[in-house]
PDB file of N, CA and C in Angstrom:
ATOM      1  N   MET R  18     109.121  81.931 112.274  1.00  0.00           N
ATOM      2  CA  MET R  18     107.702  82.145 112.072  1.00  0.00           C
ATOM      3  C   MET R  18     107.523  83.421 111.277  1.00  0.00           C
ATOM      4  N   GLY R  19     106.692  83.363 110.282  1.00  0.00           N
ATOM      5  CA  GLY R  19     106.439  84.522 109.440  1.00  0.00           C
ATOM      6  C   GLY R  19     105.364  85.425 109.999  1.00  0.00           C
ATOM      7  N   ARG R  20     104.984  86.344 109.206  1.00  0.00           N
ATOM      8  CA  ARG R  20     103.983  87.349 109.567  1.00  0.00           C
ATOM      9  C   ARG R  20     102.629  86.691 109.836  1.00  0.00           C
ATOM     10  N   LEU R  21     101.939  87.217 110.827  1.00  0.00           N
ATOM     11  CA  LEU R  21     100.574  86.786 111.107  1.00  0.00           C
ATOM     12  C   LEU R  21      99.617  87.762 110.438  1.00  0.00           C
ATOM     13  N   ASN R  22      98.412  87.309 110.178  1.00  0.00           N
ATOM     14  CA  ASN R  22      97.386  88.152 109.568  1.00  0.00           C
ATOM     15  C   ASN R  22      96.198  88.272 110.503  1.00  0.00           C
ATOM     16  N   LYS R  23      95.516  89.414 110.432  1.00  0.00           N
ATOM     17  CA  LYS R  23      94.330  89.634 111.236  1.00  0.00           C
ATOM     18  C   LYS R  23      93.330  88.510 110.967  1.00  0.00           C
ATOM     19  N   GLY R  24      92.802  87.926 112.039  1.00  0.00           N
ATOM     20  CA  GLY R  24      91.852  86.821 111.915  1.00  0.00           C
ATOM     21  C   GLY R  24      92.486  85.445 112.044  1.00  0.00           C
ATOM     22  N   ASP R  25      93.816  85.348 111.940  1.00  0.00           N
ATOM     23  CA  ASP R  25      94.485  84.055 112.119  1.00  0.00           C
ATOM     24  C   ASP R  25      94.229  83.519 113.519  1.00  0.00           C
ATOM     25  N   LYS R  26      94.214  82.194 113.636  1.00  0.00           N
ATOM     26  CA  LYS R  26      94.170  81.545 114.940  1.00  0.00           C
ATOM     27  C   LYS R  26      95.581  81.056 115.236  1.00  0.00           C
ATOM     28  N   VAL R  27      96.046  81.347 116.445  1.00  0.00           N
ATOM     29  CA  VAL R  27      97.427  81.055 116.829  1.00  0.00           C
ATOM     30  C   VAL R  27      97.433  80.220 118.094  1.00  0.00           C
ATOM     31  N   TRP R  28      98.166  79.129 118.059  1.00  0.00           N
ATOM     32  CA  TRP R  28      98.345  78.285 119.240  1.00  0.00           C
ATOM     33  C   TRP R  28      99.744  78.517 119.793  1.00  0.00           C
ATOM     34  N   PHE R  29      99.815  78.646 121.103  1.00  0.00           N
ATOM     35  CA  PHE R  29     101.088  78.789 121.797  1.00  0.00           C
ATOM     36  C   PHE R  29     101.350  77.523 122.600  1.00  0.00           C
ATOM     37  N   ALA R  30     102.607  77.212 122.827  1.00  0.00           N
ATOM     38  CA  ALA R  30     102.975  76.031 123.615  1.00  0.00           C
ATOM     39  C   ALA R  30     102.293  76.106 124.981  1.00  0.00           C
ATOM     40  N   ASN R  31     101.850  74.995 125.475  1.00  0.00           N
ATOM     41  CA  ASN R  31     101.209  74.866 126.785  1.00  0.00           C
ATOM     42  C   ASN R  31      99.858  75.568 126.882  1.00  0.00           C
ATOM     43  N   LYS R  32      99.260  75.934 125.756  1.00  0.00           N
ATOM     44  CA  LYS R  32      97.913  76.529 125.746  1.00  0.00           C
ATOM     45  C   LYS R  32      97.017  75.629 124.904  1.00  0.00           C
ATOM     46  N   LYS R  33      95.893  75.223 125.468  1.00  0.00           N
ATOM     47  CA  LYS R  33      94.994  74.308 124.758  1.00  0.00           C
ATOM     48  C   LYS R  33      94.164  75.031 123.702  1.00  0.00           C
ATOM     49  N   LYS R  34      93.715  76.242 124.009  1.00  0.00           N
ATOM     50  CA  LYS R  34      92.847  76.975 123.099  1.00  0.00           C
ATOM     51  C   LYS R  34      93.645  78.010 122.304  1.00  0.00           C
ATOM     52  N   PRO R  35      93.228  78.248 121.059  1.00  0.00           N
ATOM     53  CA  PRO R  35      93.944  79.234 120.240  1.00  0.00           C
ATOM     54  C   PRO R  35      93.570  80.666 120.605  1.00  0.00           C
ATOM     55  N   TYR R  36      94.450  81.573 120.257  1.00  0.00           N
ATOM     56  CA  TYR R  36      94.205  83.006 120.338  1.00  0.00           C
ATOM     57  C   TYR R  36      93.886  83.484 118.927  1.00  0.00           C
ATOM     58  N   LYS R  37      93.109  84.543 118.831  1.00  0.00           N
ATOM     59  CA  LYS R  37      92.771  85.128 117.534  1.00  0.00           C
ATOM     60  C   LYS R  37      93.556  86.424 117.361  1.00  0.00           C
ATOM     61  N   VAL R  38      94.168  86.606 116.190  1.00  0.00           N
ATOM     62  CA  VAL R  38      94.903  87.837 115.909  1.00  0.00           C
ATOM     63  C   VAL R  38      93.886  88.942 115.658  1.00  0.00           C
ATOM     64  N   ARG R  39      93.945  89.994 116.462  1.00  0.00           N
ATOM     65  CA  ARG R  39      92.974  91.097 116.376  1.00  0.00           C
ATOM     66  C   ARG R  39      93.534  92.313 115.666  1.00  0.00           C
ATOM     67  N   ALA R  40      94.849  92.529 115.745  1.00  0.00           N
ATOM     68  CA  ALA R  40      95.512  93.646 115.070  1.00  0.00           C
ATOM     69  C   ALA R  40      96.965  93.231 114.888  1.00  0.00           C
ATOM     70  N   CYS R  41      97.564  93.603 113.753  1.00  0.00           N
ATOM     71  CA  CYS R  41      98.954  93.185 113.532  1.00  0.00           C
ATOM     72  C   CYS R  41      99.626  94.023 112.451  1.00  0.00           C
ATOM     73  N   ASN R  42     100.945  93.978 112.481  1.00  0.00           N
ATOM     74  CA  ASN R  42     101.779  94.487 111.398  1.00  0.00           C
ATOM     75  C   ASN R  42     102.965  93.529 111.300  1.00  0.00           C
ATOM     76  N   ASP R  43     104.033  93.926 110.619  1.00  0.00           N
ATOM     77  CA  ASP R  43     105.171  93.020 110.444  1.00  0.00           C
ATOM     78  C   ASP R  43     105.879  92.681 111.750  1.00  0.00           C
ATOM     79  N   ARG R  44     105.836  93.573 112.735  1.00  0.00           N
ATOM     80  CA  ARG R  44     106.545  93.338 113.989  1.00  0.00           C
ATOM     81  C   ARG R  44     105.650  92.824 115.110  1.00  0.00           C
ATOM     82  N   PHE R  45     104.431  93.349 115.226  1.00  0.00           N
ATOM     83  CA  PHE R  45     103.571  93.054 116.366  1.00  0.00           C
ATOM     84  C   PHE R  45     102.287  92.340 115.957  1.00  0.00           C
ATOM     85  N   ALA R  46     101.738  91.560 116.880  1.00  0.00           N
ATOM     86  CA  ALA R  46     100.404  90.972 116.717  1.00  0.00           C
ATOM     87  C   ALA R  46      99.733  90.982 118.084  1.00  0.00           C
ATOM     88  N   ILE R  47      98.535  91.544 118.137  1.00  0.00           N
ATOM     89  CA  ILE R  47      97.745  91.536 119.363  1.00  0.00           C
ATOM     90  C   ILE R  47      96.741  90.403 119.232  1.00  0.00           C
ATOM     91  N   CYS R  48      96.818  89.455 120.164  1.00  0.00           N
ATOM     92  CA  CYS R  48      96.012  88.229 120.093  1.00  0.00           C
ATOM     93  C   CYS R  48      95.160  88.107 121.354  1.00  0.00           C
ATOM     94  N   THR R  49      93.926  87.627 121.166  1.00  0.00           N
ATOM     95  CA  THR R  49      93.026  87.461 122.309  1.00  0.00           C
ATOM     96  C   THR R  49      92.310  86.120 122.241  1.00  0.00           C
ATOM     97  N   GLN R  50      91.798  85.710 123.390  1.00  0.00           N
ATOM     98  CA  GLN R  50      90.892  84.567 123.465  1.00  0.00           C
ATOM     99  C   GLN R  50      89.840  84.890 124.511  1.00  0.00           C
ATOM    100  N   PRO R  51      88.624  84.382 124.333  1.00  0.00           N
ATOM    101  CA  PRO R  51      87.552  84.680 125.294  1.00  0.00           C
ATOM    102  C   PRO R  51      87.898  84.180 126.696  1.00  0.00           C
ATOM    103  N   TYR R  52      87.507  84.955 127.680  1.00  0.00           N
ATOM    104  CA  TYR R  52      87.620  84.555 129.077  1.00  0.00           C
ATOM    105  C   TYR R  52      86.203  84.213 129.527  1.00  0.00           C
ATOM    106  N   ASN R  53      85.882  82.943 129.535  1.00  0.00           N
ATOM    107  CA  ASN R  53      84.506  82.481 129.699  1.00  0.00           C
ATOM    108  C   ASN R  53      83.894  82.755 131.062  1.00  0.00           C
ATOM    109  N   LEU R  54      84.701  83.055 132.057  1.00  0.00           N
ATOM    110  CA  LEU R  54      84.149  83.285 133.388  1.00  0.00           C
ATOM    111  C   LEU R  54      83.535  84.670 133.536  1.00  0.00           C
ATOM    112  N   LYS R  55      83.863  85.568 132.611  1.00  0.00           N
ATOM    113  CA  LYS R  55      83.360  86.940 132.695  1.00  0.00           C
ATOM    114  C   LYS R  55      82.964  87.402 131.297  1.00  0.00           C
ATOM    115  N   PRO R  56      81.685  87.674 131.051  1.00  0.00           N
ATOM    116  CA  PRO R  56      81.236  88.075 129.713  1.00  0.00           C
ATOM    117  C   PRO R  56      81.962  89.322 129.204  1.00  0.00           C
ATOM    118  N   GLN R  57      82.151  89.381 127.905  1.00  0.00           N
ATOM    119  CA  GLN R  57      82.802  90.486 127.210  1.00  0.00           C
ATOM    120  C   GLN R  57      84.182  90.801 127.781  1.00  0.00           C
ATOM    121  N   THR R  58      84.902  89.755 128.118  1.00  0.00           N
ATOM    122  CA  THR R  58      86.257  89.880 128.631  1.00  0.00           C
ATOM    123  C   THR R  58      87.148  88.902 127.870  1.00  0.00           C
ATOM    124  N   VAL R  59      88.381  89.311 127.614  1.00  0.00           N
ATOM    125  CA  VAL R  59      89.320  88.440 126.919  1.00  0.00           C
ATOM    126  C   VAL R  59      90.646  88.376 127.663  1.00  0.00           C
ATOM    127  N   ILE R  60      91.373  87.323 127.382  1.00  0.00           N
ATOM    128  CA  ILE R  60      92.763  87.196 127.786  1.00  0.00           C
ATOM    129  C   ILE R  60      93.559  87.626 126.560  1.00  0.00           C
ATOM    130  N   TYR R  61      94.591  88.414 126.745  1.00  0.00           N
ATOM    131  CA  TYR R  61      95.342  88.888 125.589  1.00  0.00           C
ATOM    132  C   TYR R  61      96.834  88.610 125.734  1.00  0.00           C
ATOM    133  N   THR R  62      97.506  88.598 124.613  1.00  0.00           N
ATOM    134  CA  THR R  62      98.960  88.561 124.581  1.00  0.00           C
ATOM    135  C   THR R  62      99.400  89.354 123.365  1.00  0.00           C
ATOM    136  N   ILE R  63     100.535  90.001 123.479  1.00  0.00           N
ATOM    137  CA  ILE R  63     101.090  90.771 122.373  1.00  0.00           C
ATOM    138  C   ILE R  63     102.376  90.094 121.923  1.00  0.00           C
ATOM    139  N   VAL R  64     102.438  89.765 120.635  1.00  0.00           N
ATOM    140  CA  VAL R  64     103.622  89.138 120.051  1.00  0.00           C
ATOM    141  C   VAL R  64     104.541  90.240 119.535  1.00  0.00           C
ATOM    142  N   ASP R  65     105.815  90.156 119.868  1.00  0.00           N
ATOM    143  CA  ASP R  65     106.834  91.061 119.334  1.00  0.00           C
ATOM    144  C   ASP R  65     107.860  90.190 118.617  1.00  0.00           C
ATOM    145  N   PHE R  66     107.765  90.153 117.283  1.00  0.00           N
ATOM    146  CA  PHE R  66     108.659  89.304 116.502  1.00  0.00           C
ATOM    147  C   PHE R  66     110.106  89.777 116.558  1.00  0.00           C
ATOM    148  N   GLU R  67     110.332  91.067 116.711  1.00  0.00           N
ATOM    149  CA  GLU R  67     111.705  91.587 116.763  1.00  0.00           C
ATOM    150  C   GLU R  67     112.426  91.122 118.024  1.00  0.00           C
ATOM    151  N   ARG R  68     111.725  91.168 119.166  1.00  0.00           N
ATOM    152  CA  ARG R  68     112.308  90.703 120.429  1.00  0.00           C
ATOM    153  C   ARG R  68     112.124  89.208 120.629  1.00  0.00           C
ATOM    154  N   ASN R  69     111.285  88.567 119.793  1.00  0.00           N
ATOM    155  CA  ASN R  69     110.988  87.137 119.879  1.00  0.00           C
ATOM    156  C   ASN R  69     110.367  86.763 121.224  1.00  0.00           C
ATOM    157  N   VAL R  70     109.397  87.610 121.651  1.00  0.00           N
ATOM    158  CA  VAL R  70     108.689  87.386 122.909  1.00  0.00           C
ATOM    159  C   VAL R  70     107.200  87.636 122.703  1.00  0.00           C
ATOM    160  N   ARG R  71     106.432  87.246 123.714  1.00  0.00           N
ATOM    161  CA  ARG R  71     105.023  87.607 123.793  1.00  0.00           C
ATOM    162  C   ARG R  71     104.709  87.891 125.245  1.00  0.00           C
ATOM    163  N   GLY R  72     103.717  88.749 125.473  1.00  0.00           N
ATOM    164  CA  GLY R  72     103.346  89.065 126.839  1.00  0.00           C
ATOM    165  C   GLY R  72     102.341  90.194 126.906  1.00  0.00           C
ATOM    166  N   MET R  73     102.199  90.751 128.101  1.00  0.00           N
ATOM    167  CA  MET R  73     101.252  91.832 128.341  1.00  0.00           C
ATOM    168  C   MET R  73     101.865  93.168 127.946  1.00  0.00           C
ATOM    169  N   ASP R  74     101.011  94.204 127.876  1.00  0.00           N
ATOM    170  CA  ASP R  74     101.563  95.539 127.647  1.00  0.00           C
ATOM    171  C   ASP R  74     102.247  96.013 128.928  1.00  0.00           C
ATOM    172  N   ASN R  75     102.998  97.106 128.822  1.00  0.00           N
ATOM    173  CA  ASN R  75     103.805  97.545 129.960  1.00  0.00           C
ATOM    174  C   ASN R  75     103.100  98.542 130.876  1.00  0.00           C
ATOM    175  N   TYR R  76     101.788  98.700 130.726  1.00  0.00           N
ATOM    176  CA  TYR R  76     101.050  99.580 131.623  1.00  0.00           C
ATOM    177  C   TYR R  76     100.623  98.814 132.873  1.00  0.00           C
ATOM    178  N   VAL R  77     100.829  99.430 134.046  1.00  0.00           N
ATOM    179  CA  VAL R  77     100.481  98.783 135.304  1.00  0.00           C
ATOM    180  C   VAL R  77      98.970  98.591 135.390  1.00  0.00           C
ATOM    181  N   PHE R  78      98.226  99.637 135.112  1.00  0.00           N
ATOM    182  CA  PHE R  78      96.766  99.558 135.073  1.00  0.00           C
ATOM    183  C   PHE R  78      96.372  99.690 133.613  1.00  0.00           C
ATOM    184  N   GLY R  79      95.982  98.575 133.004  1.00  0.00           N
ATOM    185  CA  GLY R  79      95.708  98.558 131.574  1.00  0.00           C
ATOM    186  C   GLY R  79      94.765  99.667 131.128  1.00  0.00           C
ATOM    187  N   ILE R  80      95.104 100.320 130.032  1.00  0.00           N
ATOM    188  CA  ILE R  80      94.261 101.396 129.520  1.00  0.00           C
ATOM    189  C   ILE R  80      93.453 100.936 128.309  1.00  0.00           C
ATOM    190  N   TYR R  81      93.706  99.719 127.837  1.00  0.00           N
ATOM    191  CA  TYR R  81      93.007  99.221 126.658  1.00  0.00           C
ATOM    192  C   TYR R  81      92.017  98.138 127.037  1.00  0.00           C
ATOM    193  N   ASP R  82      90.898  98.127 126.326  1.00  0.00           N
ATOM    194  CA  ASP R  82      89.923  97.053 126.446  1.00  0.00           C
ATOM    195  C   ASP R  82      90.170  96.156 125.237  1.00  0.00           C
ATOM    196  N   TYR R  83      90.923  95.103 125.413  1.00  0.00           N
ATOM    197  CA  TYR R  83      91.307  94.249 124.288  1.00  0.00           C
ATOM    198  C   TYR R  83      90.125  93.469 123.711  1.00  0.00           C
ATOM    199  N   TYR R  84      88.967  93.598 124.326  1.00  0.00           N
ATOM    200  CA  TYR R  84      87.737  93.040 123.755  1.00  0.00           C
ATOM    201  C   TYR R  84      87.285  93.891 122.558  1.00  0.00           C
ATOM    202  N   SER R  85      87.674  95.144 122.555  1.00  0.00           N
ATOM    203  CA  SER R  85      87.265  96.113 121.540  1.00  0.00           C
ATOM    204  C   SER R  85      88.246  96.153 120.364  1.00  0.00           C
ATOM    205  N   ASP R  86      87.716  96.047 119.138  1.00  0.00           N
ATOM    206  CA  ASP R  86      88.568  96.151 117.945  1.00  0.00           C
ATOM    207  C   ASP R  86      89.267  97.502 117.885  1.00  0.00           C
ATOM    208  N   GLU R  87      88.560  98.558 118.262  1.00  0.00           N
ATOM    209  CA  GLU R  87      89.145  99.906 118.223  1.00  0.00           C
ATOM    210  C   GLU R  87      90.329 100.018 119.180  1.00  0.00           C
ATOM    211  N   ASP R  88      90.195  99.470 120.383  1.00  0.00           N
ATOM    212  CA  ASP R  88      91.292  99.524 121.342  1.00  0.00           C
ATOM    213  C   ASP R  88      92.468  98.662 120.892  1.00  0.00           C
ATOM    214  N   CYS R  89      92.202  97.527 120.258  1.00  0.00           N
ATOM    215  CA  CYS R  89      93.291  96.697 119.729  1.00  0.00           C
ATOM    216  C   CYS R  89      94.070  97.465 118.666  1.00  0.00           C
ATOM    217  N   GLU R  90      93.362  98.157 117.786  1.00  0.00           N
ATOM    218  CA  GLU R  90      94.019  98.959 116.749  1.00  0.00           C
ATOM    219  C   GLU R  90      94.802 100.113 117.361  1.00  0.00           C
ATOM    220  N   GLN R  91      94.239 100.766 118.375  1.00  0.00           N
ATOM    221  CA  GLN R  91      94.945 101.863 119.045  1.00  0.00           C
ATOM    222  C   GLN R  91      96.195 101.352 119.754  1.00  0.00           C
ATOM    223  N   ALA R  92      96.080 100.204 120.390  1.00  0.00           N
ATOM    224  CA  ALA R  92      97.236  99.608 121.065  1.00  0.00           C
ATOM    225  C   ALA R  92      98.338  99.301 120.049  1.00  0.00           C
ATOM    226  N   LEU R  93      97.956  98.791 118.874  1.00  0.00           N
ATOM    227  CA  LEU R  93      98.943  98.520 117.827  1.00  0.00           C
ATOM    228  C   LEU R  93      99.640  99.811 117.407  1.00  0.00           C
ATOM    229  N   GLN R  94      98.879 100.888 117.230  1.00  0.00           N
ATOM    230  CA  GLN R  94      99.487 102.171 116.849  1.00  0.00           C
ATOM    231  C   GLN R  94     100.450 102.659 117.926  1.00  0.00           C
ATOM    232  N   ASP R  95     100.101 102.461 119.195  1.00  0.00           N
ATOM    233  CA  ASP R  95     100.978 102.866 120.294  1.00  0.00           C
ATOM    234  C   ASP R  95     102.233 101.998 120.361  1.00  0.00           C
ATOM    235  N   LEU R  96     102.120 100.731 119.993  1.00  0.00           N
ATOM    236  CA  LEU R  96     103.303  99.868 119.901  1.00  0.00           C
ATOM    237  C   LEU R  96     104.221 100.354 118.792  1.00  0.00           C
ATOM    238  N   ILE R  97     103.646 100.665 117.646  1.00  0.00           N
ATOM    239  CA  ILE R  97     104.430 101.117 116.490  1.00  0.00           C
ATOM    240  C   ILE R  97     105.150 102.424 116.807  1.00  0.00           C
ATOM    241  N   SER R  98     104.463 103.344 117.484  1.00  0.00           N
ATOM    242  CA  SER R  98     105.057 104.655 117.795  1.00  0.00           C
ATOM    243  C   SER R  98     106.078 104.582 118.924  1.00  0.00           C
ATOM    244  N   GLY R  99     106.081 103.487 119.684  1.00  0.00           N
ATOM    245  CA  GLY R  99     107.001 103.346 120.807  1.00  0.00           C
ATOM    246  C   GLY R  99     106.436 103.864 122.118  1.00  0.00           C
ATOM    247  N   GLU R 100     105.205 104.345 122.103  1.00  0.00           N
ATOM    248  CA  GLU R 100     104.568 104.839 123.323  1.00  0.00           C
ATOM    249  C   GLU R 100     104.310 103.708 124.312  1.00  0.00           C
ATOM    250  N   MET R 101     104.116 102.495 123.782  1.00  0.00           N
ATOM    251  CA  MET R 101     103.873 101.311 124.601  1.00  0.00           C
ATOM    252  C   MET R 101     104.788 100.202 124.101  1.00  0.00           C
ATOM    253  N   GLU R 102     105.046  99.221 124.951  1.00  0.00           N
ATOM    254  CA  GLU R 102     105.840  98.072 124.534  1.00  0.00           C
ATOM    255  C   GLU R 102     105.366  96.833 125.271  1.00  0.00           C
ATOM    256  N   VAL R 103     105.844  95.681 124.825  1.00  0.00           N
ATOM    257  CA  VAL R 103     105.567  94.440 125.541  1.00  0.00           C
ATOM    258  C   VAL R 103     106.380  94.490 126.829  1.00  0.00           C
ATOM    259  N   SER R 104     105.731  94.200 127.927  1.00  0.00           N
ATOM    260  CA  SER R 104     106.372  94.266 129.233  1.00  0.00           C
ATOM    261  C   SER R 104     107.634  93.404 129.279  1.00  0.00           C
ATOM    262  N   TYR R 105     108.699  93.964 129.820  1.00  0.00           N
ATOM    263  CA  TYR R 105     109.927  93.188 130.001  1.00  0.00           C
ATOM    264  C   TYR R 105     109.803  92.255 131.193  1.00  0.00           C
ATOM    265  N   ARG R 106     108.945  92.599 132.158  1.00  0.00           N
ATOM    266  CA  ARG R 106     108.773  91.770 133.355  1.00  0.00           C
ATOM    267  C   ARG R 106     107.771  90.650 133.156  1.00  0.00           C
ATOM    268  N   SER R 107     106.833  90.848 132.248  1.00  0.00           N
ATOM    269  CA  SER R 107     105.758  89.863 132.075  1.00  0.00           C
ATOM    270  C   SER R 107     105.754  89.306 130.656  1.00  0.00           C
ATOM    271  N   CYS R 108     106.896  88.862 130.192  1.00  0.00           N
ATOM    272  CA  CYS R 108     106.932  88.279 128.851  1.00  0.00           C
ATOM    273  C   CYS R 108     107.614  86.918 128.896  1.00  0.00           C
ATOM    274  N   VAL R 109     107.334  86.136 127.868  1.00  0.00           N
ATOM    275  CA  VAL R 109     107.961  84.826 127.714  1.00  0.00           C
ATOM    276  C   VAL R 109     108.494  84.724 126.292  1.00  0.00           C
ATOM    277  N   GLU R 110     109.402  83.806 126.098  1.00  0.00           N
ATOM    278  CA  GLU R 110     109.934  83.576 124.760  1.00  0.00           C
ATOM    279  C   GLU R 110     108.792  83.176 123.821  1.00  0.00           C
ATOM    280  N   LEU R 111     108.858  83.656 122.598  1.00  0.00           N
ATOM    281  CA  LEU R 111     107.812  83.368 121.622  1.00  0.00           C
ATOM    282  C   LEU R 111     107.748  81.866 121.378  1.00  0.00           C
ATOM    283  N   ASP R 112     106.537  81.306 121.472  1.00  0.00           N
ATOM    284  CA  ASP R 112     106.363  79.857 121.461  1.00  0.00           C
ATOM    285  C   ASP R 112     105.170  79.436 120.594  1.00  0.00           C
ATOM    286  N   ILE R 113     105.080  79.964 119.377  1.00  0.00           N
ATOM    287  CA  ILE R 113     103.977  79.627 118.474  1.00  0.00           C
ATOM    288  C   ILE R 113     104.184  78.193 117.973  1.00  0.00           C
ATOM    289  N   THR R 114     103.133  77.380 118.122  1.00  0.00           N
ATOM    290  CA  THR R 114     103.227  75.988 117.664  1.00  0.00           C
ATOM    291  C   THR R 114     102.410  75.743 116.406  1.00  0.00           C
ATOM    292  N   LYS R 115     101.385  76.590 116.165  1.00  0.00           N
ATOM    293  CA  LYS R 115     100.513  76.357 115.025  1.00  0.00           C
ATOM    294  C   LYS R 115      99.784  77.641 114.675  1.00  0.00           C
ATOM    295  N   VAL R 116      99.562  77.868 113.373  1.00  0.00           N
ATOM    296  CA  VAL R 116      98.778  78.995 112.897  1.00  0.00           C
ATOM    297  C   VAL R 116      97.789  78.460 111.872  1.00  0.00           C
ATOM    298  N   LYS R 117      96.543  78.889 111.976  1.00  0.00           N
ATOM    299  CA  LYS R 117      95.522  78.418 111.050  1.00  0.00           C
ATOM    300  C   LYS R 117      94.668  79.572 110.586  1.00  0.00           C
TER     301      LYS R 117
END
């Protein structure tokens, strides 16, 4: 799978609805989808192409509001700097089935 671009819609195996790429570079992509049960809330996943996984960030109590574009960009910068990473305990093998 090649590089994703901001605004792309990404489908993962076993997920009916697509995620939207909110922030990305060559290695990482932060993707979200609306969580309809709670307004202004999203479900997120972070793609790490180097490790070939996707999952949550490694903070126990999340410090980012992935609903916010600014927080998505800040999270990407923290991934790039190594301050944050995709959780080793809460990740799955990368399973992109479609990009649009």
